mmCIF file of C-alpha atoms in Angstrom:
data_model
loop_
_atom_site.group_PDB
_atom_site.id
_atom_site.type_symbol
_atom_site.label_atom_id
_atom_site.label_comp_id
_atom_site.label_asym_id
_atom_site.label_seq_id
_atom_site.Cartn_x
_atom_site.Cartn_y
_atom_site.Cartn_z
ATOM 1 C CA MET A 185 50.221 131.752 116.682
ATOM 2 C CA ILE A 186 52.249 133.540 114.974
ATOM 3 C CA PRO A 187 51.675 137.267 113.345
ATOM 4 C CA VAL A 188 49.819 136.519 109.356
ATOM 5 C CA GLN A 189 49.898 139.721 106.866
ATOM 6 C CA ARG A 190 45.869 139.295 105.312
ATOM 7 C CA GLY A 191 45.569 139.038 102.154
ATOM 8 C CA ALA A 192 43.078 140.378 99.350
ATOM 9 C CA GLU A 193 40.000 140.962 100.083
ATOM 10 C CA PRO A 194 37.034 138.033 98.731
ATOM 11 C CA ALA A 195 35.478 140.566 95.617
ATOM 12 C CA ILE A 196 32.225 137.967 96.937
ATOM 13 C CA LEU A 197 32.214 140.343 100.300
ATOM 14 C CA SER A 198 30.917 143.663 98.995
ATOM 15 C CA LYS A 199 29.188 142.076 95.839
ATOM 16 C CA PRO A 200 25.906 143.437 96.037
ATOM 17 C CA LEU A 201 22.929 140.028 97.158
ATOM 18 C CA SER A 202 19.839 140.702 94.469
ATOM 19 C CA GLY A 203 18.306 143.910 95.192
ATOM 20 C CA GLY A 204 20.939 145.902 95.626
ATOM 21 C CA LYS A 205 22.601 145.471 98.877
ATOM 22 C CA THR A 206 25.131 143.951 100.367
ATOM 23 C CA GLU A 207 25.261 141.453 102.968
ATOM 24 C CA THR A 208 25.755 143.726 105.660
ATOM 25 C CA GLU A 209 23.000 146.154 104.561
ATOM 26 C CA LYS A 210 20.660 143.438 104.769
ATOM 27 C CA ALA A 211 21.645 141.615 108.009
ATOM 28 C CA ILE A 212 22.438 145.639 109.358
ATOM 29 C CA GLU A 213 18.611 146.189 107.913
ATOM 30 C CA HIS A 214 17.399 142.373 109.008
ATOM 31 C CA TYR A 215 18.612 143.165 113.104
ATOM 32 C CA THR A 216 17.236 147.109 112.824
ATOM 33 C CA VAL A 217 14.196 146.766 111.522
ATOM 34 C CA GLY A 218 11.034 145.448 113.461
ATOM 35 C CA TRP A 219 13.511 142.570 114.619
ATOM 36 C CA ASP A 220 11.490 140.320 116.125
ATOM 37 C CA GLY A 221 14.664 138.909 118.430
ATOM 38 C CA LYS A 222 15.270 135.283 117.728
ATOM 39 C CA LYS A 223 15.280 134.706 113.812
ATOM 40 C CA GLN A 224 18.590 134.654 112.546
ATOM 41 C CA TYR A 225 19.907 136.345 110.211
ATOM 42 C CA PRO A 226 21.436 133.492 107.197
ATOM 43 C CA PHE A 227 24.335 134.532 106.604
ATOM 44 C CA ALA A 228 26.470 132.746 103.796
ATOM 45 C CA ARG A 229 28.583 134.944 102.105
ATOM 46 C CA TYR A 230 31.647 133.932 104.145
ATOM 47 C CA LYS A 231 31.025 130.328 103.627
ATOM 48 C CA HIS A 232 32.272 130.923 99.211
ATOM 49 C CA ASP A 233 34.627 129.157 98.140
ATOM 50 C CA ASP A 234 36.104 132.438 97.405
ATOM 51 C CA VAL A 235 36.838 133.393 100.760
ATOM 52 C CA LYS A 236 37.350 129.769 102.290
ATOM 53 C CA ALA A 237 40.095 129.448 99.697
ATOM 54 C CA ALA A 238 42.143 133.255 99.801
ATOM 55 C CA LEU A 239 42.774 132.353 103.691
ATOM 56 C CA GLU A 240 44.186 129.616 103.009
ATOM 57 C CA THR A 241 46.971 130.142 101.290
ATOM 58 C CA MET A 242 46.795 133.478 103.758
ATOM 59 C CA PHE A 243 47.451 130.860 106.545
ATOM 60 C CA ALA A 244 48.614 128.301 104.210
ATOM 61 C CA GLY A 245 46.892 125.278 105.278
ATOM 62 C CA LYS A 246 46.851 126.326 109.135
ATOM 63 C CA CYS A 247 44.447 127.107 111.739
ATOM 64 C CA ALA A 248 45.373 130.745 112.529
ATOM 65 C CA TYR A 249 45.109 129.633 116.273
ATOM 66 C CA CYS A 250 46.722 126.125 117.148
ATOM 67 C CA GLU A 251 49.268 126.162 114.015
ATOM 68 C CA SER A 252 47.756 122.980 113.005
ATOM 69 C CA LYS A 253 47.650 121.962 109.556
ATOM 70 C CA PHE A 254 43.693 121.023 109.130
ATOM 71 C CA ALA A 255 44.704 117.515 107.432
ATOM 72 C CA HIS A 256 46.490 117.079 111.278
ATOM 73 C CA VAL A 257 43.243 117.909 113.335
ATOM 74 C CA SER A 258 40.528 118.499 110.446
ATOM 75 C CA PRO A 259 38.408 120.274 108.398
ATOM 76 C CA GLU A 260 38.130 123.830 108.444
ATOM 77 C CA ASP A 261 35.543 126.480 109.801
ATOM 78 C CA ILE A 262 35.871 130.178 108.915
ATOM 79 C CA GLU A 263 35.382 132.048 112.656
ATOM 80 C CA HIS A 264 34.367 135.509 112.804
ATOM 81 C CA TRP A 265 36.519 136.667 115.189
ATOM 82 C CA ARG A 266 34.294 138.893 116.683
ATOM 83 C CA PRO A 267 30.859 136.549 117.111
ATOM 84 C CA LYS A 268 28.237 136.787 114.266
ATOM 85 C CA GLY A 269 25.547 135.171 115.554
ATOM 86 C CA ALA A 270 26.038 136.503 119.529
ATOM 87 C CA VAL A 271 28.122 136.603 122.209
ATOM 88 C CA THR A 272 29.043 135.188 125.190
ATOM 89 C CA VAL A 273 29.611 138.306 127.970
ATOM 90 C CA ALA A 274 31.054 137.968 130.656
ATOM 91 C CA GLY A 275 28.785 135.702 133.160
ATOM 92 C CA GLY A 276 28.623 132.971 131.164
ATOM 93 C CA ASP A 277 25.516 135.565 129.241
ATOM 94 C CA GLU A 278 24.942 134.296 125.653
ATOM 95 C CA ARG A 279 23.214 138.337 123.928
ATOM 96 C CA LYS A 280 22.379 138.231 121.560
ATOM 97 C CA PRO A 281 22.743 139.488 118.218
ATOM 98 C CA GLY A 282 26.390 139.246 118.314
ATOM 99 C CA TYR A 283 28.676 140.734 115.502
ATOM 100 C CA TYR A 284 26.355 141.047 113.042
ATOM 101 C CA TRP A 285 28.060 144.027 110.638
ATOM 102 C CA LEU A 286 31.012 141.995 110.600
ATOM 103 C CA ALA A 287 29.611 138.678 108.965
ATOM 104 C CA ALA A 288 31.762 139.442 106.276
ATOM 105 C CA THR A 289 33.798 141.720 106.694
ATOM 106 C CA TRP A 290 37.015 140.170 105.277
ATOM 107 C CA THR A 291 39.248 141.471 108.830
ATOM 108 C CA ASN A 292 36.672 139.870 111.504
ATOM 109 C CA LEU A 293 37.578 136.122 109.631
ATOM 110 C CA LEU A 294 39.846 134.186 109.473
ATOM 111 C CA PRO A 295 40.672 129.498 109.140
ATOM 112 C CA SER A 296 39.862 128.039 112.312
ATOM 113 C CA CYS A 297 39.833 124.080 113.093
ATOM 114 C CA ILE A 298 37.387 122.941 114.988
ATOM 115 C CA HIS A 299 38.600 122.260 117.712
ATOM 116 C CA CYS A 300 39.490 125.614 119.198
ATOM 117 C CA ASN A 301 36.596 127.197 117.010
ATOM 118 C CA ARG A 302 33.710 125.294 119.425
ATOM 119 C CA ARG A 303 33.243 125.311 122.382
ATOM 120 C CA GLN A 304 34.030 121.081 124.483
ATOM 121 C CA ARG A 305 35.801 119.490 126.850
ATOM 122 C CA GLN A 306 38.761 118.435 126.240
ATOM 123 C CA ALA A 307 41.344 118.442 128.828
ATOM 124 C CA ASP A 308 43.845 120.688 129.631
ATOM 125 C CA ALA A 309 48.167 120.110 129.638
ATOM 126 C CA ARG A 310 49.141 122.835 131.668
ATOM 127 C CA ASP A 311 45.743 122.768 133.857
ATOM 128 C CA PRO A 312 44.085 119.800 134.919
ATOM 129 C CA ALA A 313 40.798 121.811 136.625
ATOM 130 C CA ASN A 314 40.127 123.309 132.930
ATOM 131 C CA GLU A 315 37.565 120.142 131.220
ATOM 132 C CA GLN A 316 35.901 123.090 127.876
ATOM 133 C CA SER A 317 38.065 124.966 125.843
ATOM 134 C CA GLY A 318 37.194 127.025 121.893
ATOM 135 C CA LYS A 319 36.009 129.094 121.483
ATOM 136 C CA ALA A 320 31.880 129.026 120.998
ATOM 137 C CA ASN A 321 30.212 132.768 120.982
ATOM 138 C CA ARG A 322 32.870 134.069 123.729
ATOM 139 C CA PHE A 323 34.584 137.028 122.675
ATOM 140 C CA PRO A 324 35.280 138.626 126.385
ATOM 141 C CA VAL A 325 36.790 142.619 126.237
ATOM 142 C CA ALA A 326 38.381 144.794 129.338
ATOM 143 C CA ASP A 327 35.150 145.760 129.807
ATOM 144 C CA GLU A 328 31.057 144.968 129.200
ATOM 145 C CA ASN A 329 30.066 148.252 129.215
ATOM 146 C CA HIS A 330 32.070 149.152 126.160
ATOM 147 C CA ARG A 331 31.909 146.010 124.675
ATOM 148 C CA TRP A 332 30.376 147.007 120.459
ATOM 149 C CA THR A 333 26.310 145.742 120.409
ATOM 150 C CA ARG A 334 25.319 147.968 117.267
ATOM 151 C CA HIS A 335 27.066 149.016 114.112
ATOM 152 C CA ASP A 336 26.870 152.621 114.652
ATOM 153 C CA GLN A 337 28.770 151.796 117.229
ATOM 154 C CA ALA A 338 31.767 150.327 116.079
ATOM 155 C CA ASN A 339 35.651 152.601 116.265
ATOM 156 C CA ALA A 340 33.205 154.622 118.909
ATOM 157 C CA ASN A 341 33.022 153.134 122.107
ATOM 158 C CA GLY A 342 35.899 152.229 122.783
ATOM 159 C CA GLU A 343 35.838 148.917 123.004
ATOM 160 C CA GLU A 344 38.971 147.141 124.106
ATOM 161 C CA PRO A 345 39.058 143.002 122.810
ATOM 162 C CA LEU A 346 41.328 140.682 124.594
ATOM 163 C CA LEU A 347 42.025 137.677 122.313
ATOM 164 C CA LEU A 348 45.100 138.366 120.548
ATOM 165 C CA ASP A 349 44.244 138.312 116.291
ATOM 166 C CA PRO A 350 47.556 136.696 114.284
ATOM 167 C CA CYS A 351 46.553 139.734 111.464
ATOM 168 C CA GLN A 352 46.789 142.228 113.783
ATOM 169 C CA ASP A 353 48.911 141.891 116.693
ATOM 170 C CA ASP A 354 52.569 140.296 117.393
ATOM 171 C CA PRO A 355 51.256 136.591 118.693
ATOM 172 C CA SER A 356 54.741 135.878 119.797
ATOM 173 C CA GLN A 357 55.281 138.987 122.021
ATOM 174 C CA PHE A 358 52.596 137.462 123.726
ATOM 175 C CA LEU A 359 52.838 134.333 124.374
ATOM 176 C CA THR A 360 55.937 131.703 124.897
ATOM 177 C CA VAL A 361 56.312 127.944 124.502
ATOM 178 C CA ASP A 362 58.472 125.792 126.883
ATOM 179 C CA GLY A 363 60.007 122.586 126.779
ATOM 180 C CA GLU A 364 57.314 120.789 127.404
ATOM 181 C CA ALA A 365 55.105 122.849 124.694
ATOM 182 C CA VAL A 366 53.902 124.397 127.167
ATOM 183 C CA ILE A 367 52.068 127.468 125.671
ATOM 184 C CA HIS A 368 52.210 130.589 128.544
ATOM 185 C CA GLU A 369 52.160 134.446 128.778
ATOM 186 C CA ARG A 370 55.149 136.008 128.124
ATOM 187 C CA ARG A 371 54.431 139.202 130.505
ATOM 188 C CA PRO A 372 54.498 139.578 134.104
ATOM 189 C CA ALA A 373 50.812 138.858 135.209
ATOM 190 C CA ASP A 374 48.832 142.576 136.306
ATOM 191 C CA THR A 375 49.017 144.039 132.747
ATOM 192 C CA ARG A 376 46.733 143.702 129.886
ATOM 193 C CA ASP A 377 48.599 141.569 127.778
ATOM 194 C CA ASN A 378 49.238 139.073 130.165
ATOM 195 C CA ASP A 379 45.757 139.528 129.584
ATOM 196 C CA ARG A 380 45.436 139.026 126.164
ATOM 197 C CA ALA A 381 47.783 136.193 126.422
ATOM 198 C CA LYS A 382 45.332 134.209 128.799
ATOM 199 C CA ALA A 383 42.410 135.203 127.329
ATOM 200 C CA SER A 384 43.737 133.557 124.263
ATOM 201 C CA ILE A 385 44.488 130.318 125.454
ATOM 202 C CA ASP A 386 42.369 130.053 127.356
ATOM 203 C CA VAL A 387 39.453 130.894 125.296
ATOM 204 C CA PHE A 388 41.036 129.461 121.835
ATOM 205 C CA GLY A 389 42.603 125.900 123.963
ATOM 206 C CA LEU A 390 45.954 126.327 123.456
ATOM 207 C CA ASN A 391 46.933 123.956 125.702
ATOM 208 C CA ARG A 392 44.549 121.371 125.184
ATOM 209 C CA ARG A 393 46.375 118.273 125.992
ATOM 210 C CA GLU A 394 46.728 116.523 122.122
ATOM 211 C CA LEU A 395 48.044 119.662 120.880
ATOM 212 C CA VAL A 396 50.540 119.965 123.326
ATOM 213 C CA GLU A 397 51.556 115.996 122.874
ATOM 214 C CA GLU A 398 51.720 117.550 119.057
ATOM 215 C CA ARG A 399 53.546 120.088 119.417
ATOM 216 C CA LYS A 400 55.883 118.237 121.557
ATOM 217 C CA LYS A 401 56.616 115.058 118.890
ATOM 218 C CA ASP A 402 58.118 118.000 116.525
ATOM 219 C CA ARG A 403 60.256 119.400 119.029
ATOM 220 C CA ASP A 404 61.862 116.577 119.839
ATOM 221 C CA GLU A 405 62.552 115.094 116.109
ATOM 222 C CA ILE A 406 64.160 119.710 116.051
ATOM 223 C CA VAL A 407 66.275 118.654 119.310
ATOM 224 C CA ALA A 408 67.566 115.317 118.095
ATOM 225 C CA VAL A 409 68.317 116.742 114.102
ATOM 226 C CA PHE A 410 70.017 120.402 116.288
ATOM 227 C CA HIS A 411 72.001 116.669 118.024
ATOM 228 C CA ASP A 412 73.249 115.299 114.787
ATOM 229 C CA VAL A 413 74.314 118.776 113.954
ATOM 230 C CA GLU A 414 76.241 119.205 116.788
ATOM 231 C CA LEU A 415 77.356 115.379 116.118
ATOM 232 C CA TYR A 416 78.596 115.462 112.728
ATOM 233 C CA ALA A 417 80.149 119.285 113.471
ATOM 234 C CA ARG A 418 81.811 118.359 115.205
ATOM 235 C CA LEU A 419 83.383 114.184 113.538
ATOM 236 C CA LEU A 420 84.079 116.503 110.059
ATOM 237 C CA PRO A 421 86.947 118.862 111.073
ATOM 238 C CA GLY A 422 88.541 115.295 112.172
ATOM 239 C CA LEU A 423 88.286 113.002 108.877
ATOM 240 C CA PRO A 424 90.562 113.030 106.095
ATOM 241 C CA ALA A 425 89.572 113.650 102.403
ATOM 242 C CA GLY A 426 87.654 111.445 100.931
ATOM 243 C CA PRO A 427 84.279 109.082 101.100
ATOM 244 C CA ASP A 428 83.763 109.020 104.855
ATOM 245 C CA ARG A 429 84.285 113.580 104.923
ATOM 246 C CA ASP A 430 81.885 113.935 102.207
ATOM 247 C CA ASP A 431 79.223 111.868 103.190
ATOM 248 C CA THR A 432 79.215 113.116 106.629
ATOM 249 C CA ARG A 433 78.934 116.521 105.126
ATOM 250 C CA SER A 434 76.716 115.484 103.205
ATOM 251 C CA ALA A 435 74.591 114.162 105.749
ATOM 252 C CA LEU A 436 75.236 117.656 107.669
ATOM 253 C CA GLN A 437 74.439 119.737 104.908
ATOM 254 C CA ALA A 438 70.405 116.945 104.533
ATOM 255 C CA LYS A 439 69.171 118.243 108.496
ATOM 256 C CA LEU A 440 70.416 121.902 107.943
ATOM 257 C CA ALA A 441 67.927 121.398 105.779
ATOM 258 C CA ARG A 442 65.237 119.561 107.702
ATOM 259 C CA LEU A 443 65.511 123.130 110.245
ATOM 260 C CA LYS A 444 65.559 125.684 106.457
ATOM 261 C CA GLN A 445 61.679 123.792 105.588
ATOM 262 C CA GLU A 446 60.661 123.128 109.063
ATOM 263 C CA ARG A 447 61.637 127.318 109.302
ATOM 264 C CA ALA A 448 58.697 127.838 106.627
ATOM 265 C CA THR A 449 56.014 129.205 106.192
ATOM 266 C CA SER A 450 53.549 125.969 106.241
ATOM 267 C CA SER A 451 55.266 124.483 109.044
ATOM 268 C CA PRO A 452 52.629 123.929 111.656
ATOM 269 C CA TYR A 453 53.488 125.438 115.171
ATOM 270 C CA LEU A 454 56.384 128.941 114.532
ATOM 271 C CA LEU A 455 55.425 129.696 117.820
ATOM 272 C CA MET A 456 57.333 127.420 119.121
ATOM 273 C CA LYS A 457 59.973 126.142 116.171
ATOM 274 C CA LEU A 458 61.431 129.689 114.854
ATOM 275 C CA SER A 459 62.733 130.825 118.300
ATOM 276 C CA MET A 460 65.129 127.127 118.771
ATOM 277 C CA ILE A 461 65.395 127.135 115.341
ATOM 278 C CA ASP A 462 66.872 130.587 115.347
ATOM 279 C CA GLU A 463 68.202 130.971 119.161
ATOM 280 C CA PHE A 464 70.253 127.272 117.619
ATOM 281 C CA THR A 465 71.899 128.590 114.551
ATOM 282 C CA ALA A 466 73.092 131.766 116.185
ATOM 283 C CA ARG A 467 75.512 129.780 118.828
ATOM 284 C CA VAL A 468 76.817 127.036 115.771
ATOM 285 C CA GLY A 469 76.515 129.552 112.776
ATOM 286 C CA PRO A 470 80.201 130.325 113.296
ATOM 287 C CA LYS A 471 81.373 127.353 113.804
ATOM 288 C CA LEU A 472 79.854 125.312 110.957
ATOM 289 C CA GLN A 473 81.189 128.834 108.413
ATOM 290 C CA ALA A 474 84.971 127.823 110.007
ATOM 291 C CA LEU A 475 83.940 124.195 107.682
ATOM 292 C CA GLY A 476 82.236 126.522 104.868
ATOM 293 C CA ILE A 477 78.655 125.550 105.770
ATOM 294 C CA GLY A 478 76.709 128.158 105.223
ATOM 295 C CA VAL A 479 73.235 128.804 107.623
#
């Protein structure tokens, strides 16, 4: 998970339905005027192609949570950060409705792979006892007494979400990745930042085994590029002018171009990659500059 700046809101989300009311207004009416406690409002605007395209562009075709390319995992879900139809509260009970007034709200929508978004059985690389992950209707808050339950409570009763929002938070301030590509809490235990990191790791399943294996594969490939860069940088000064020196210089520049590619917005797992690559280039940069090669 990395910070992403939210783009412009697709006009379809606030466009009136037949009858002149927006979907948000209709949903509020549905749940507050004689609701039978069962019938769900048929939300549709968040599924529109314009919304999907805007989210795909904003997140460069990656899951907002695990940063996997959708092509690597599955078609994406349009995910409601605050769940729309129901919410799982502390203790595991489900309360209906959810945050119905936010179902068509742009700032509440994110693209998610099905593994982060849907509750399912998945082995955890860090905690073997944890056999399930995926968000579903979970939205943990610091204090259930301050959870929003109606549209007219929003922003008024001090709800404090524990999940990270990549469009509001900088996940790198909360999360860190170790040498085995496992994600950990960055802040000390018994701090709110630690609570938010732990909740996000657990709810989104950021350490599900197959995901960790995919991240580790990317990490190992980048480490191999580091080794090649250092090898070519050692060889280059001792080579005489000629084809061998030119080939070695070209190979070195190709490896540096690969690292630049790995830092691109569209590259998966940037939470892990950015710090790795930046630390490496800061260390080898002076040596490369002495050879007349920029990084």
